[in-house]
């Protein structure tokens, strides 16, 4: 039975229909990826599933008891508190009580006073009155499973670790359906791989949106495409979906062509002379009217983006020459004794964990930072265009059209003069959208705008820092094609494995702190070539940010929770667990004996036995997990 069902759902914003009487359902333990172009309404559909917005028409049916949680798309910049505190917020009011007790128990252990003990006792009584100790156990279990530092300050963690904490906040609710909107954005490759593995083994249904094709291929068991307000269902993996989608589009184009041909013939007939109109078939006239209405209602496929770069004059043959480069911030070594030669036409990927120093290396290669030893020589006649992942080049208040060209209405692209409005339409900005302020754009639209701005300038060296974030798959593929045909040199910082594999000819990889090596080919080629001593980068190895000259931000993420003696309540719980585990095992044995009876499924109460058995199995698993947590504290 479906956990959730959307029936005949209709939703429009202004003149745009996002959901056109769609039907959608979620089955237990499936992993559904929603795909579609930027602006089609994928995030809106997630919000309808969540219940945070209401549709104009249709019904949302949720099975009794089904819980839905969502991993928010952006990490809040103003979120503060301990990891334990942030995760407890997922439990609502009882979570606040648990967090209060957690803090007070630390205070009692570190600085005992009767006043603090009295507060802790009152918090304990409130938790017991609300039967809240099971919730406390749930928080600690999630923290343990995700390897989180419970007492670390959230704001001091790296981006990847913050995402992990927000995921824990959603999981502590024990949802039946977990919604994820671009969960890999701004994560490094090890964090993405960790997330893949974790979500594969999660015991709930997933509905997610992603631009990361490798992540999509690894995770999705079903693909749902949102296209022109309609949903189409594909029971297959991503690669199979691409093949079937292409066949469907070809069939649709052929059908539309035949329809248009018939409509043109009927329009010609109706416009014949007076004699023909006197004797015309009224049934045929009514059929023509129906054809006209059908053609009017057809929502045509939006045109593809026409990405093109403004190629400048040729640079020198040698673009960047690096010899024995070394550089370190006060708190971290970025690169030691690294040498390379970047030639004209090379497409170079830069790969590494968040905070390892990729942006620092870029600044060294471009001459913005002086090396502490070694040398960096830039080639001749370089025209550099820079794509900034933080979009700092965009003025939030300025109209879109002014963000491309500030002093002229015309742009010259490879010798051809073009009006800026037409140029923006190549990047899928309608005239109405082009006149709106930048702050009104979605994340994908902002990235398209920044690409339009970067490519408008003549260049022979492109620097692309995380260009793939928020872009839909179709635009990603067009960007890949453009870069493959680009006559200049490209340096790309990216965590998109499929993108790197498609575009780059060599990779500069941070194999370990301070150790930077160069490999032929993309991400998969690096995996094959790396020395045995270098394993895959580990997301759990949190480090201070290497792109900052000083400070210890993020150092808290390396601290593991220190072992503490059990509190009074924990000791009481620890002592009771063996008896609880034994009783649950006995209950399961009795249920198994009952199920072995020949007429079990003909008995009146067989369903209750099955339900109790599932409940006891879950309780037993939680009991063992809790035992391991408390056992570790006693060691």
PDB file of C-alpha atoms in Angstrom, residues 124-240:
ATOM      1  CA  UNK A 124      14.217  14.534  34.420  1.00  0.00           C
ATOM      2  CA  UNK A 125      10.725  14.462  35.925  1.00  0.00           C
ATOM      3  CA  UNK A 126       9.255  16.277  32.929  1.00  0.00           C
ATOM      4  CA  UNK A 127      10.957  13.863  30.521  1.00  0.00           C
ATOM      5  CA  UNK A 128       9.691  10.847  32.468  1.00  0.00           C
ATOM      6  CA  UNK A 129       6.171  12.321  32.543  1.00  0.00           C
ATOM      7  CA  UNK A 130       6.307  12.631  28.753  1.00  0.00           C
ATOM      8  CA  UNK A 131       7.844   9.123  28.396  1.00  0.00           C
ATOM      9  CA  UNK A 132      10.778  10.867  26.740  1.00  0.00           C
ATOM     10  CA  UNK A 133      13.757   8.623  27.526  1.00  0.00           C
ATOM     11  CA  UNK A 134      13.156   6.652  24.353  1.00  0.00           C
ATOM     12  CA  UNK A 135      13.523   9.907  22.406  1.00  0.00           C
ATOM     13  CA  UNK A 136      16.791  10.682  24.173  1.00  0.00           C
ATOM     14  CA  UNK A 137      18.071   7.258  23.180  1.00  0.00           C
ATOM     15  CA  UNK A 138      17.011   7.969  19.615  1.00  0.00           C
ATOM     16  CA  UNK A 139      19.124  11.165  19.508  1.00  0.00           C
ATOM     17  CA  UNK A 140      22.206   9.386  20.843  1.00  0.00           C
ATOM     18  CA  UNK A 141      21.724   6.461  18.440  1.00  0.00           C
ATOM     19  CA  UNK A 142      21.582   8.791  15.416  1.00  0.00           C
ATOM     20  CA  UNK A 143      24.660  10.681  16.646  1.00  0.00           C
ATOM     21  CA  UNK A 144      26.526   7.391  16.989  1.00  0.00           C
ATOM     22  CA  UNK A 145      25.460   6.059  13.574  1.00  0.00           C
ATOM     23  CA  UNK A 146      26.517   9.223  11.769  1.00  0.00           C
ATOM     24  CA  UNK A 147      29.780   9.605  13.691  1.00  0.00           C
ATOM     25  CA  UNK A 148      28.982  13.100  14.976  1.00  0.00           C
ATOM     26  CA  UNK A 149      30.714  15.045  17.789  1.00  0.00           C
ATOM     27  CA  UNK A 150      27.737  15.582  20.108  1.00  0.00           C
ATOM     28  CA  UNK A 151      29.169  18.561  22.008  1.00  0.00           C
ATOM     29  CA  UNK A 152      30.849  20.384  19.120  1.00  0.00           C
ATOM     30  CA  UNK A 153      29.538  23.837  18.146  1.00  0.00           C
ATOM     31  CA  UNK A 154      27.519  23.530  14.906  1.00  0.00           C
ATOM     32  CA  UNK A 155      28.807  26.804  13.422  1.00  0.00           C
ATOM     33  CA  UNK A 156      32.436  25.592  13.721  1.00  0.00           C
ATOM     34  CA  UNK A 157      31.890  22.493  11.570  1.00  0.00           C
ATOM     35  CA  UNK A 158      32.755  22.131   7.902  1.00  0.00           C
ATOM     36  CA  UNK A 159      30.003  22.291   5.263  1.00  0.00           C
ATOM     37  CA  UNK A 160      29.967  18.511   4.870  1.00  0.00           C
ATOM     38  CA  UNK A 161      29.689  17.914   8.611  1.00  0.00           C
ATOM     39  CA  UNK A 162      26.894  20.509   8.913  1.00  0.00           C
ATOM     40  CA  UNK A 163      24.946  18.640   6.244  1.00  0.00           C
ATOM     41  CA  UNK A 164      25.441  15.438   8.199  1.00  0.00           C
ATOM     42  CA  UNK A 165      24.046  17.099  11.354  1.00  0.00           C
ATOM     43  CA  UNK A 166      20.977  18.374   9.453  1.00  0.00           C
ATOM     44  CA  UNK A 167      20.461  14.865   8.070  1.00  0.00           C
ATOM     45  CA  UNK A 168      20.571  13.548  11.659  1.00  0.00           C
ATOM     46  CA  UNK A 169      17.980  16.172  12.644  1.00  0.00           C
ATOM     47  CA  UNK A 170      15.657  14.745   9.983  1.00  0.00           C
ATOM     48  CA  UNK A 171      16.444  11.088  10.800  1.00  0.00           C
ATOM     49  CA  UNK A 172      15.816  11.457  14.534  1.00  0.00           C
ATOM     50  CA  UNK A 173      12.132  11.842  13.659  1.00  0.00           C
ATOM     51  CA  UNK A 174      12.283   8.252  12.316  1.00  0.00           C
ATOM     52  CA  UNK A 175      10.504   9.247   9.094  1.00  0.00           C
ATOM     53  CA  UNK A 176       8.796   6.827   6.742  1.00  0.00           C
ATOM     54  CA  UNK A 177       9.540   9.238   3.878  1.00  0.00           C
ATOM     55  CA  UNK A 178      12.706  11.359   3.718  1.00  0.00           C
ATOM     56  CA  UNK A 179      12.809  14.263   1.239  1.00  0.00           C
ATOM     57  CA  UNK A 180      16.148  15.609  -0.018  1.00  0.00           C
ATOM     58  CA  UNK A 181      16.543  18.651  -2.282  1.00  0.00           C
ATOM     59  CA  UNK A 182      20.004  18.747  -3.922  1.00  0.00           C
ATOM     60  CA  UNK A 183      21.678  16.946  -0.985  1.00  0.00           C
ATOM     61  CA  UNK A 184      25.121  16.882  -2.670  1.00  0.00           C
ATOM     62  CA  UNK A 185      25.395  20.644  -3.250  1.00  0.00           C
ATOM     63  CA  UNK A 186      28.732  21.968  -1.927  1.00  0.00           C
ATOM     64  CA  UNK A 187      29.749  18.527  -0.637  1.00  0.00           C
ATOM     65  CA  UNK A 188      33.148  17.114  -1.542  1.00  0.00           C
ATOM     66  CA  UNK A 189      33.488  13.703  -3.191  1.00  0.00           C
ATOM     67  CA  UNK A 190      34.133  11.676  -0.003  1.00  0.00           C
ATOM     68  CA  UNK A 191      31.087  13.255   1.659  1.00  0.00           C
ATOM     69  CA  UNK A 192      28.958  12.448  -1.388  1.00  0.00           C
ATOM     70  CA  UNK A 193      30.152   8.839  -1.375  1.00  0.00           C
ATOM     71  CA  UNK A 194      29.462   8.548   2.356  1.00  0.00           C
ATOM     72  CA  UNK A 195      25.954   9.930   1.792  1.00  0.00           C
ATOM     73  CA  UNK A 196      25.343   7.454  -1.046  1.00  0.00           C
ATOM     74  CA  UNK A 197      26.282   4.478   1.119  1.00  0.00           C
ATOM     75  CA  UNK A 198      24.319   5.734   4.117  1.00  0.00           C
ATOM     76  CA  UNK A 199      21.116   6.405   2.175  1.00  0.00           C
ATOM     77  CA  UNK A 200      21.269   3.025   0.428  1.00  0.00           C
ATOM     78  CA  UNK A 201      21.014   1.292   3.806  1.00  0.00           C
ATOM     79  CA  UNK A 202      18.371   3.591   5.273  1.00  0.00           C
ATOM     80  CA  UNK A 203      15.111   1.894   6.226  1.00  0.00           C
ATOM     81  CA  UNK A 204      12.674   4.403   4.747  1.00  0.00           C
ATOM     82  CA  UNK A 205      11.506   5.746   1.395  1.00  0.00           C
ATOM     83  CA  UNK A 206      13.567   8.476  -0.247  1.00  0.00           C
ATOM     84  CA  UNK A 207      12.379  11.172  -2.629  1.00  0.00           C
ATOM     85  CA  UNK A 208      15.221  13.348  -3.827  1.00  0.00           C
ATOM     86  CA  UNK A 209      16.307  15.924  -6.389  1.00  0.00           C
ATOM     87  CA  UNK A 210      19.905  15.977  -7.580  1.00  0.00           C
ATOM     88  CA  UNK A 211      22.068  17.261 -10.425  1.00  0.00           C
ATOM     89  CA  UNK A 212      24.822  14.762  -9.602  1.00  0.00           C
ATOM     90  CA  UNK A 213      24.458  12.032 -12.236  1.00  0.00           C
ATOM     91  CA  UNK A 214      26.806   9.579 -10.510  1.00  0.00           C
ATOM     92  CA  UNK A 215      24.810   9.996  -7.260  1.00  0.00           C
ATOM     93  CA  UNK A 216      21.546   9.558  -9.173  1.00  0.00           C
ATOM     94  CA  UNK A 217      22.764   6.411 -10.929  1.00  0.00           C
ATOM     95  CA  UNK A 218      23.999   4.885  -7.665  1.00  0.00           C
ATOM     96  CA  UNK A 219      20.889   5.624  -5.590  1.00  0.00           C
ATOM     97  CA  UNK A 220      17.637   5.833  -7.582  1.00  0.00           C
ATOM     98  CA  UNK A 221      15.395   2.789  -7.978  1.00  0.00           C
ATOM     99  CA  UNK A 222      12.758   4.828  -9.822  1.00  0.00           C
ATOM    100  CA  UNK A 223      12.926   8.088 -11.781  1.00  0.00           C
ATOM    101  CA  UNK A 224      10.020  10.512 -12.072  1.00  0.00           C
ATOM    102  CA  UNK A 225      10.339  13.274 -14.652  1.00  0.00           C
ATOM    103  CA  UNK A 226       8.522  16.602 -14.291  1.00  0.00           C
ATOM    104  CA  UNK A 227       8.159  18.070 -17.774  1.00  0.00           C
ATOM    105  CA  UNK A 228       5.778  20.885 -18.761  1.00  0.00           C
ATOM    106  CA  UNK A 229       3.555  20.252 -15.761  1.00  0.00           C
ATOM    107  CA  UNK A 230       3.234  16.508 -16.332  1.00  0.00           C
ATOM    108  CA  UNK A 231       4.835  13.585 -14.513  1.00  0.00           C
ATOM    109  CA  UNK A 232       6.175  10.504 -16.272  1.00  0.00           C
ATOM    110  CA  UNK A 233       7.304   7.427 -14.395  1.00  0.00           C
ATOM    111  CA  UNK A 234      10.409   5.378 -15.277  1.00  0.00           C
ATOM    112  CA  UNK A 235      10.988   2.111 -13.409  1.00  0.00           C
ATOM    113  CA  UNK A 236      14.693   1.906 -14.213  1.00  0.00           C
ATOM    114  CA  UNK A 237      18.117   3.328 -13.449  1.00  0.00           C
ATOM    115  CA  UNK A 238      19.406   6.621 -14.837  1.00  0.00           C
ATOM    116  CA  UNK A 239      21.278   5.282 -17.863  1.00  0.00           C
ATOM    117  CA  UNK A 240      18.257   3.262 -18.996  1.00  0.00           C
TER     118      UNK A 240
END
